[in-house]
Amino acid sequence: MKHIKYLILAITGFVLTSCSDEFLNPLPDTSVAVDAFFQSDADVLAGVIGIYDALQGVNENTVTNIGNANRGIQFEHLLTEHRTDNTRNATLEGSKSDFHRYVVNANNVESEDYYASMYEVIFRANNILNFIDVADASNQASYTAEAKFLRAYAYFKLVRLFSDVPLVTEVVGPTDEEALFTRIPEAQIYTQIVADLQEAVAVLDNTYKSRASRAAAQALLAKVYLTQASPNYTGAEQLCEAIINSGDFDLEPNYHDVFYSELNDEIIFAIQYESGNAQESQSFSSEFTSSVRAGREDGQNIVNDNLRIAFVSNGGIRTATSITDFDGTLAPDENEVAKFFPDGFDVNADPDPYGPNARNAGNDYIAIRFADVLLMHVEAILAGGSSTSVPAAVTSFQRVRDRAFPDTAPNPISSISKDELLLERRVELAFENQRWFDLLRFGVADDILTAHAAEMGYIYNSRALLLPIPAREINISKGLLTQNPGY
């Protein structure tokens, strides 16, 4: 939150261009004082789009000091996927390798960047809410709901990764240290998240996939209900059913198309990027590979062998789209993520179509998709139990399973166990930064990660279930901001 005072005092103006019918392309124009900037409905809309720009983050290609980059969600795989039994970094060098070994400290630059990025989203949202009266009366409710959805989205990420964090819901002065640096209990943060999302559900429609929508708010709220200390299973079930019954979304028949036919029928909310544009592209997907030709040699998502085995038994058609080990012939250290090859790179193609600069990739970040909703629907009906045979749950589960195994569909099942649901989520949503949160929500993180660490030779203890509050933030707060236990 080092940059909070700048977000309070100034906002970047944005101009909108379009390379598709919906692409959000907020290009920096000029920094101006907030009071001077917000003069019209168009100004408020530009500010709303600027919140998405904060989520999108800065491509690493365009910055020289990564500690101050605000890369948005572009480091999220490190903070989530790498801390599970799914993937690891190819090397032990650098701060990016700390996550998979559970040795992240308070000075880790990627964790610090993510924390600051989510607060940039929050403060941009608060700025919009502060000037909402400038907008046309007919747009004020929708702009408000959109800003609150994005604020809730950022806070939901923060509270699950860092636990108690400062809760700021209005524009405050840079010297208001109590508001900026006092950690607020999780329960109170969740109360605010729920209120923001409920408003978004009530106001928004399903016009957009790359901006907030009713379905995106419903899906996110359903996951919030499932995550809280006292889960609201009934509420989550009803929200999932509202999405399922809306008829606005469906599974893509071809699993590959989910990731390479962007804003398809399965996508509920995606953060968009533009290929080849250094300012609007992302570099995270090119960072996943090392053994595949034309990669960046980073290898930030080496597939753990137990996940490869899970794909062999349960992946079906998802396997070829998800990992590079199509035929089981690669060495264990060569199994890598295929799901987000920049711009649909085909590992078997010759000549190589990777493009002149894979670090300017245009792959969207898929935040919420319909398959996740179907599996959340099962989870809500399971309601913390060990299994369910409720027909509605079986139907939702089978829709996902049948797509994965089309040659044998229908694949009749009569019940779903908790372990089967967790496994299905693992292979369906692999590398989409869901596994970490699934392990926490299902209450199995300690057991699974303890066994995983023992297998891999890592040192793990339960303090790793939370990331440390960045030391830079504690220093700026002059000690008012406290640290998580064990760090």
PDB file of N, CA and C in Angstrom, residues 384-441:
ATOM      1  N   GLY A 384     -20.720 -30.130   3.303  1.00  0.00           N
ATOM      2  CA  GLY A 384     -19.757 -30.547   4.303  1.00  0.00           C
ATOM      3  C   GLY A 384     -19.791 -32.019   4.623  1.00  0.00           C
ATOM      4  N   GLY A 385     -20.697 -32.755   4.013  1.00  0.00           N
ATOM      5  CA  GLY A 385     -20.798 -34.183   4.263  1.00  0.00           C
ATOM      6  C   GLY A 385     -19.758 -34.975   3.506  1.00  0.00           C
ATOM      7  N   SER A 386     -19.803 -36.299   3.684  1.00  0.00           N
ATOM      8  CA  SER A 386     -18.813 -37.164   3.033  1.00  0.00           C
ATOM      9  C   SER A 386     -19.232 -37.594   1.640  1.00  0.00           C
ATOM     10  N   SER A 387     -20.531 -37.541   1.343  1.00  0.00           N
ATOM     11  CA  SER A 387     -21.009 -37.920   0.011  1.00  0.00           C
ATOM     12  C   SER A 387     -22.435 -37.429  -0.174  1.00  0.00           C
ATOM     13  N   THR A 388     -22.878 -37.419  -1.427  1.00  0.00           N
ATOM     14  CA  THR A 388     -24.262 -37.060  -1.728  1.00  0.00           C
ATOM     15  C   THR A 388     -24.754 -37.862  -2.924  1.00  0.00           C
ATOM     16  N   SER A 389     -26.020 -38.195  -2.898  1.00  0.00           N
ATOM     17  CA  SER A 389     -26.667 -38.847  -4.037  1.00  0.00           C
ATOM     18  C   SER A 389     -27.864 -38.029  -4.507  1.00  0.00           C
ATOM     19  N   VAL A 390     -27.949 -36.762  -4.078  1.00  0.00           N
ATOM     20  CA  VAL A 390     -29.035 -35.882  -4.498  1.00  0.00           C
ATOM     21  C   VAL A 390     -28.988 -35.744  -6.022  1.00  0.00           C
ATOM     22  N   PRO A 391     -30.098 -35.980  -6.718  1.00  0.00           N
ATOM     23  CA  PRO A 391     -30.091 -35.963  -8.183  1.00  0.00           C
ATOM     24  C   PRO A 391     -29.525 -34.685  -8.797  1.00  0.00           C
ATOM     25  N   ALA A 392     -29.830 -33.524  -8.218  1.00  0.00           N
ATOM     26  CA  ALA A 392     -29.333 -32.274  -8.783  1.00  0.00           C
ATOM     27  C   ALA A 392     -27.807 -32.220  -8.742  1.00  0.00           C
ATOM     28  N   ALA A 393     -27.215 -32.711  -7.669  1.00  0.00           N
ATOM     29  CA  ALA A 393     -25.762 -32.739  -7.556  1.00  0.00           C
ATOM     30  C   ALA A 393     -25.169 -33.715  -8.562  1.00  0.00           C
ATOM     31  N   VAL A 394     -25.792 -34.873  -8.682  1.00  0.00           N
ATOM     32  CA  VAL A 394     -25.315 -35.885  -9.636  1.00  0.00           C
ATOM     33  C   VAL A 394     -25.365 -35.341 -11.062  1.00  0.00           C
ATOM     34  N   THR A 395     -26.431 -34.631 -11.393  1.00  0.00           N
ATOM     35  CA  THR A 395     -26.568 -34.065 -12.741  1.00  0.00           C
ATOM     36  C   THR A 395     -25.464 -33.057 -13.037  1.00  0.00           C
ATOM     37  N   SER A 396     -25.195 -32.173 -12.100  1.00  0.00           N
ATOM     38  CA  SER A 396     -24.145 -31.166 -12.309  1.00  0.00           C
ATOM     39  C   SER A 396     -22.776 -31.812 -12.437  1.00  0.00           C
ATOM     40  N   PHE A 397     -22.500 -32.768 -11.576  1.00  0.00           N
ATOM     41  CA  PHE A 397     -21.216 -33.458 -11.617  1.00  0.00           C
ATOM     42  C   PHE A 397     -21.048 -34.217 -12.932  1.00  0.00           C
ATOM     43  N   GLN A 398     -22.119 -34.873 -13.358  1.00  0.00           N
ATOM     44  CA  GLN A 398     -22.033 -35.690 -14.555  1.00  0.00           C
ATOM     45  C   GLN A 398     -21.843 -34.851 -15.815  1.00  0.00           C
ATOM     46  N   ARG A 399     -22.360 -33.638 -15.834  1.00  0.00           N
ATOM     47  CA  ARG A 399     -22.146 -32.761 -16.990  1.00  0.00           C
ATOM     48  C   ARG A 399     -20.655 -32.503 -17.200  1.00  0.00           C
ATOM     49  N   VAL A 400     -19.947 -32.269 -16.114  1.00  0.00           N
ATOM     50  CA  VAL A 400     -18.507 -32.027 -16.212  1.00  0.00           C
ATOM     51  C   VAL A 400     -17.772 -33.310 -16.591  1.00  0.00           C
ATOM     52  N   ARG A 401     -18.149 -34.408 -15.970  1.00  0.00           N
ATOM     53  CA  ARG A 401     -17.491 -35.692 -16.230  1.00  0.00           C
ATOM     54  C   ARG A 401     -17.734 -36.175 -17.656  1.00  0.00           C
ATOM     55  N   ASP A 402     -18.944 -36.004 -18.152  1.00  0.00           N
ATOM     56  CA  ASP A 402     -19.253 -36.489 -19.501  1.00  0.00           C
ATOM     57  C   ASP A 402     -18.475 -35.735 -20.565  1.00  0.00           C
ATOM     58  N   ARG A 403     -18.240 -34.446 -20.349  1.00  0.00           N
ATOM     59  CA  ARG A 403     -17.433 -33.718 -21.327  1.00  0.00           C
ATOM     60  C   ARG A 403     -16.004 -34.257 -21.335  1.00  0.00           C
ATOM     61  N   ALA A 404     -15.502 -34.611 -20.180  1.00  0.00           N
ATOM     62  CA  ALA A 404     -14.130 -35.099 -20.088  1.00  0.00           C
ATOM     63  C   ALA A 404     -13.951 -36.462 -20.731  1.00  0.00           C
ATOM     64  N   PHE A 405     -15.011 -37.240 -20.774  1.00  0.00           N
ATOM     65  CA  PHE A 405     -14.949 -38.601 -21.335  1.00  0.00           C
ATOM     66  C   PHE A 405     -16.071 -38.793 -22.358  1.00  0.00           C
ATOM     67  N   PRO A 406     -16.016 -38.070 -23.471  1.00  0.00           N
ATOM     68  CA  PRO A 406     -17.120 -38.108 -24.437  1.00  0.00           C
ATOM     69  C   PRO A 406     -17.303 -39.462 -25.115  1.00  0.00           C
ATOM     70  N   ASP A 407     -16.241 -40.235 -25.237  1.00  0.00           N
ATOM     71  CA  ASP A 407     -16.343 -41.520 -25.933  1.00  0.00           C
ATOM     72  C   ASP A 407     -17.149 -42.535 -25.150  1.00  0.00           C
ATOM     73  N   THR A 408     -17.250 -42.343 -23.851  1.00  0.00           N
ATOM     74  CA  THR A 408     -18.009 -43.279 -23.017  1.00  0.00           C
ATOM     75  C   THR A 408     -19.247 -42.645 -22.405  1.00  0.00           C
ATOM     76  N   ALA A 409     -19.502 -41.368 -22.726  1.00  0.00           N
ATOM     77  CA  ALA A 409     -20.673 -40.682 -22.171  1.00  0.00           C
ATOM     78  C   ALA A 409     -21.950 -41.278 -22.757  1.00  0.00           C
ATOM     79  N   PRO A 410     -23.039 -41.323 -21.967  1.00  0.00           N
ATOM     80  CA  PRO A 410     -23.089 -40.857 -20.583  1.00  0.00           C
ATOM     81  C   PRO A 410     -22.381 -41.809 -19.624  1.00  0.00           C
ATOM     82  N   ASN A 411     -21.810 -41.223 -18.603  1.00  0.00           N
ATOM     83  CA  ASN A 411     -21.084 -41.986 -17.593  1.00  0.00           C
ATOM     84  C   ASN A 411     -21.904 -41.990 -16.306  1.00  0.00           C
ATOM     85  N   PRO A 412     -22.860 -42.884 -16.209  1.00  0.00           N
ATOM     86  CA  PRO A 412     -23.808 -42.809 -15.089  1.00  0.00           C
ATOM     87  C   PRO A 412     -23.135 -43.005 -13.738  1.00  0.00           C
ATOM     88  N   ILE A 413     -23.444 -42.111 -12.817  1.00  0.00           N
ATOM     89  CA  ILE A 413     -22.985 -42.216 -11.441  1.00  0.00           C
ATOM     90  C   ILE A 413     -24.199 -42.082 -10.545  1.00  0.00           C
ATOM     91  N   SER A 414     -24.093 -42.629  -9.360  1.00  0.00           N
ATOM     92  CA  SER A 414     -25.229 -42.581  -8.440  1.00  0.00           C
ATOM     93  C   SER A 414     -24.952 -41.715  -7.228  1.00  0.00           C
ATOM     94  N   SER A 415     -23.674 -41.461  -6.946  1.00  0.00           N
ATOM     95  CA  SER A 415     -23.331 -40.620  -5.808  1.00  0.00           C
ATOM     96  C   SER A 415     -21.944 -40.028  -6.026  1.00  0.00           C
ATOM     97  N   ILE A 416     -21.638 -38.980  -5.275  1.00  0.00           N
ATOM     98  CA  ILE A 416     -20.340 -38.311  -5.354  1.00  0.00           C
ATOM     99  C   ILE A 416     -19.802 -38.157  -3.944  1.00  0.00           C
ATOM    100  N   SER A 417     -18.578 -38.592  -3.726  1.00  0.00           N
ATOM    101  CA  SER A 417     -17.947 -38.407  -2.428  1.00  0.00           C
ATOM    102  C   SER A 417     -17.185 -37.084  -2.408  1.00  0.00           C
ATOM    103  N   LYS A 418     -16.844 -36.636  -1.217  1.00  0.00           N
ATOM    104  CA  LYS A 418     -16.052 -35.423  -1.057  1.00  0.00           C
ATOM    105  C   LYS A 418     -14.717 -35.558  -1.772  1.00  0.00           C
ATOM    106  N   ASP A 419     -14.077 -36.722  -1.638  1.00  0.00           N
ATOM    107  CA  ASP A 419     -12.784 -36.944  -2.290  1.00  0.00           C
ATOM    108  C   ASP A 419     -12.919 -36.936  -3.804  1.00  0.00           C
ATOM    109  N   GLU A 420     -13.997 -37.510  -4.326  1.00  0.00           N
ATOM    110  CA  GLU A 420     -14.210 -37.515  -5.772  1.00  0.00           C
ATOM    111  C   GLU A 420     -14.434 -36.104  -6.303  1.00  0.00           C
ATOM    112  N   LEU A 421     -15.143 -35.300  -5.544  1.00  0.00           N
ATOM    113  CA  LEU A 421     -15.385 -33.924  -5.965  1.00  0.00           C
ATOM    114  C   LEU A 421     -14.088 -33.119  -5.956  1.00  0.00           C
ATOM    115  N   LEU A 422     -13.277 -33.307  -4.925  1.00  0.00           N
ATOM    116  CA  LEU A 422     -12.006 -32.592  -4.853  1.00  0.00           C
ATOM    117  C   LEU A 422     -11.090 -33.005  -6.001  1.00  0.00           C
ATOM    118  N   LEU A 423     -11.080 -34.289  -6.342  1.00  0.00           N
ATOM    119  CA  LEU A 423     -10.272 -34.759  -7.468  1.00  0.00           C
ATOM    120  C   LEU A 423     -10.787 -34.198  -8.789  1.00  0.00           C
ATOM    121  N   GLU A 424     -12.099 -34.162  -8.948  1.00  0.00           N
ATOM    122  CA  GLU A 424     -12.663 -33.625 -10.189  1.00  0.00           C
ATOM    123  C   GLU A 424     -12.325 -32.149 -10.342  1.00  0.00           C
ATOM    124  N   ARG A 425     -12.404 -31.406  -9.263  1.00  0.00           N
ATOM    125  CA  ARG A 425     -12.021 -30.004  -9.311  1.00  0.00           C
ATOM    126  C   ARG A 425     -10.533 -29.862  -9.641  1.00  0.00           C
ATOM    127  N   ARG A 426      -9.726 -30.766  -9.131  1.00  0.00           N
ATOM    128  CA  ARG A 426      -8.288 -30.684  -9.365  1.00  0.00           C
ATOM    129  C   ARG A 426      -7.947 -30.803 -10.841  1.00  0.00           C
ATOM    130  N   VAL A 427      -8.501 -31.797 -11.528  1.00  0.00           N
ATOM    131  CA  VAL A 427      -8.138 -31.995 -12.932  1.00  0.00           C
ATOM    132  C   VAL A 427      -8.903 -31.052 -13.858  1.00  0.00           C
ATOM    133  N   GLU A 428     -10.125 -30.694 -13.512  1.00  0.00           N
ATOM    134  CA  GLU A 428     -10.901 -29.777 -14.355  1.00  0.00           C
ATOM    135  C   GLU A 428     -10.323 -28.369 -14.317  1.00  0.00           C
ATOM    136  N   LEU A 429      -9.884 -27.929 -13.144  1.00  0.00           N
ATOM    137  CA  LEU A 429      -9.478 -26.538 -12.949  1.00  0.00           C
ATOM    138  C   LEU A 429      -7.973 -26.391 -12.715  1.00  0.00           C
ATOM    139  N   ALA A 430      -7.204 -27.401 -13.050  1.00  0.00           N
ATOM    140  CA  ALA A 430      -5.755 -27.361 -12.826  1.00  0.00           C
ATOM    141  C   ALA A 430      -5.153 -26.132 -13.486  1.00  0.00           C
ATOM    142  N   PHE A 431      -4.232 -25.483 -12.774  1.00  0.00           N
ATOM    143  CA  PHE A 431      -3.475 -24.320 -13.239  1.00  0.00           C
ATOM    144  C   PHE A 431      -4.335 -23.059 -13.377  1.00  0.00           C
ATOM    145  N   GLU A 432      -5.552 -23.099 -12.878  1.00  0.00           N
ATOM    146  CA  GLU A 432      -6.419 -21.914 -12.891  1.00  0.00           C
ATOM    147  C   GLU A 432      -6.476 -21.270 -11.507  1.00  0.00           C
ATOM    148  N   ASN A 433      -5.515 -21.626 -10.658  1.00  0.00           N
ATOM    149  CA  ASN A 433      -5.325 -20.999  -9.343  1.00  0.00           C
ATOM    150  C   ASN A 433      -6.493 -21.257  -8.397  1.00  0.00           C
ATOM    151  N   GLN A 434      -7.087 -22.441  -8.515  1.00  0.00           N
ATOM    152  CA  GLN A 434      -8.203 -22.822  -7.654  1.00  0.00           C
ATOM    153  C   GLN A 434      -7.808 -23.830  -6.574  1.00  0.00           C
ATOM    154  N   ARG A 435      -6.776 -24.625  -6.831  1.00  0.00           N
ATOM    155  CA  ARG A 435      -6.452 -25.757  -5.955  1.00  0.00           C
ATOM    156  C   ARG A 435      -6.169 -25.313  -4.523  1.00  0.00           C
ATOM    157  N   TRP A 436      -5.392 -24.247  -4.350  1.00  0.00           N
ATOM    158  CA  TRP A 436      -5.056 -23.793  -2.992  1.00  0.00           C
ATOM    159  C   TRP A 436      -6.318 -23.487  -2.196  1.00  0.00           C
ATOM    160  N   PHE A 437      -7.202 -22.733  -2.789  1.00  0.00           N
ATOM    161  CA  PHE A 437      -8.434 -22.350  -2.098  1.00  0.00           C
ATOM    162  C   PHE A 437      -9.354 -23.558  -1.885  1.00  0.00           C
ATOM    163  N   ASP A 438      -9.324 -24.512  -2.818  1.00  0.00           N
ATOM    164  CA  ASP A 438     -10.120 -25.730  -2.644  1.00  0.00           C
ATOM    165  C   ASP A 438      -9.641 -26.519  -1.431  1.00  0.00           C
ATOM    166  N   LEU A 439      -8.331 -26.676  -1.285  1.00  0.00           N
ATOM    167  CA  LEU A 439      -7.789 -27.427  -0.151  1.00  0.00           C
ATOM    168  C   LEU A 439      -8.180 -26.776   1.164  1.00  0.00           C
ATOM    169  N   LEU A 440      -8.137 -25.453   1.217  1.00  0.00           N
ATOM    170  CA  LEU A 440      -8.545 -24.754   2.433  1.00  0.00           C
ATOM    171  C   LEU A 440     -10.034 -24.939   2.697  1.00  0.00           C
ATOM    172  N   ARG A 441     -10.833 -24.775   1.662  1.00  0.00           N
ATOM    173  CA  ARG A 441     -12.292 -24.827   1.823  1.00  0.00           C
ATOM    174  C   ARG A 441     -12.761 -26.223   2.214  1.00  0.00           C
TER     175      ARG A 441
END
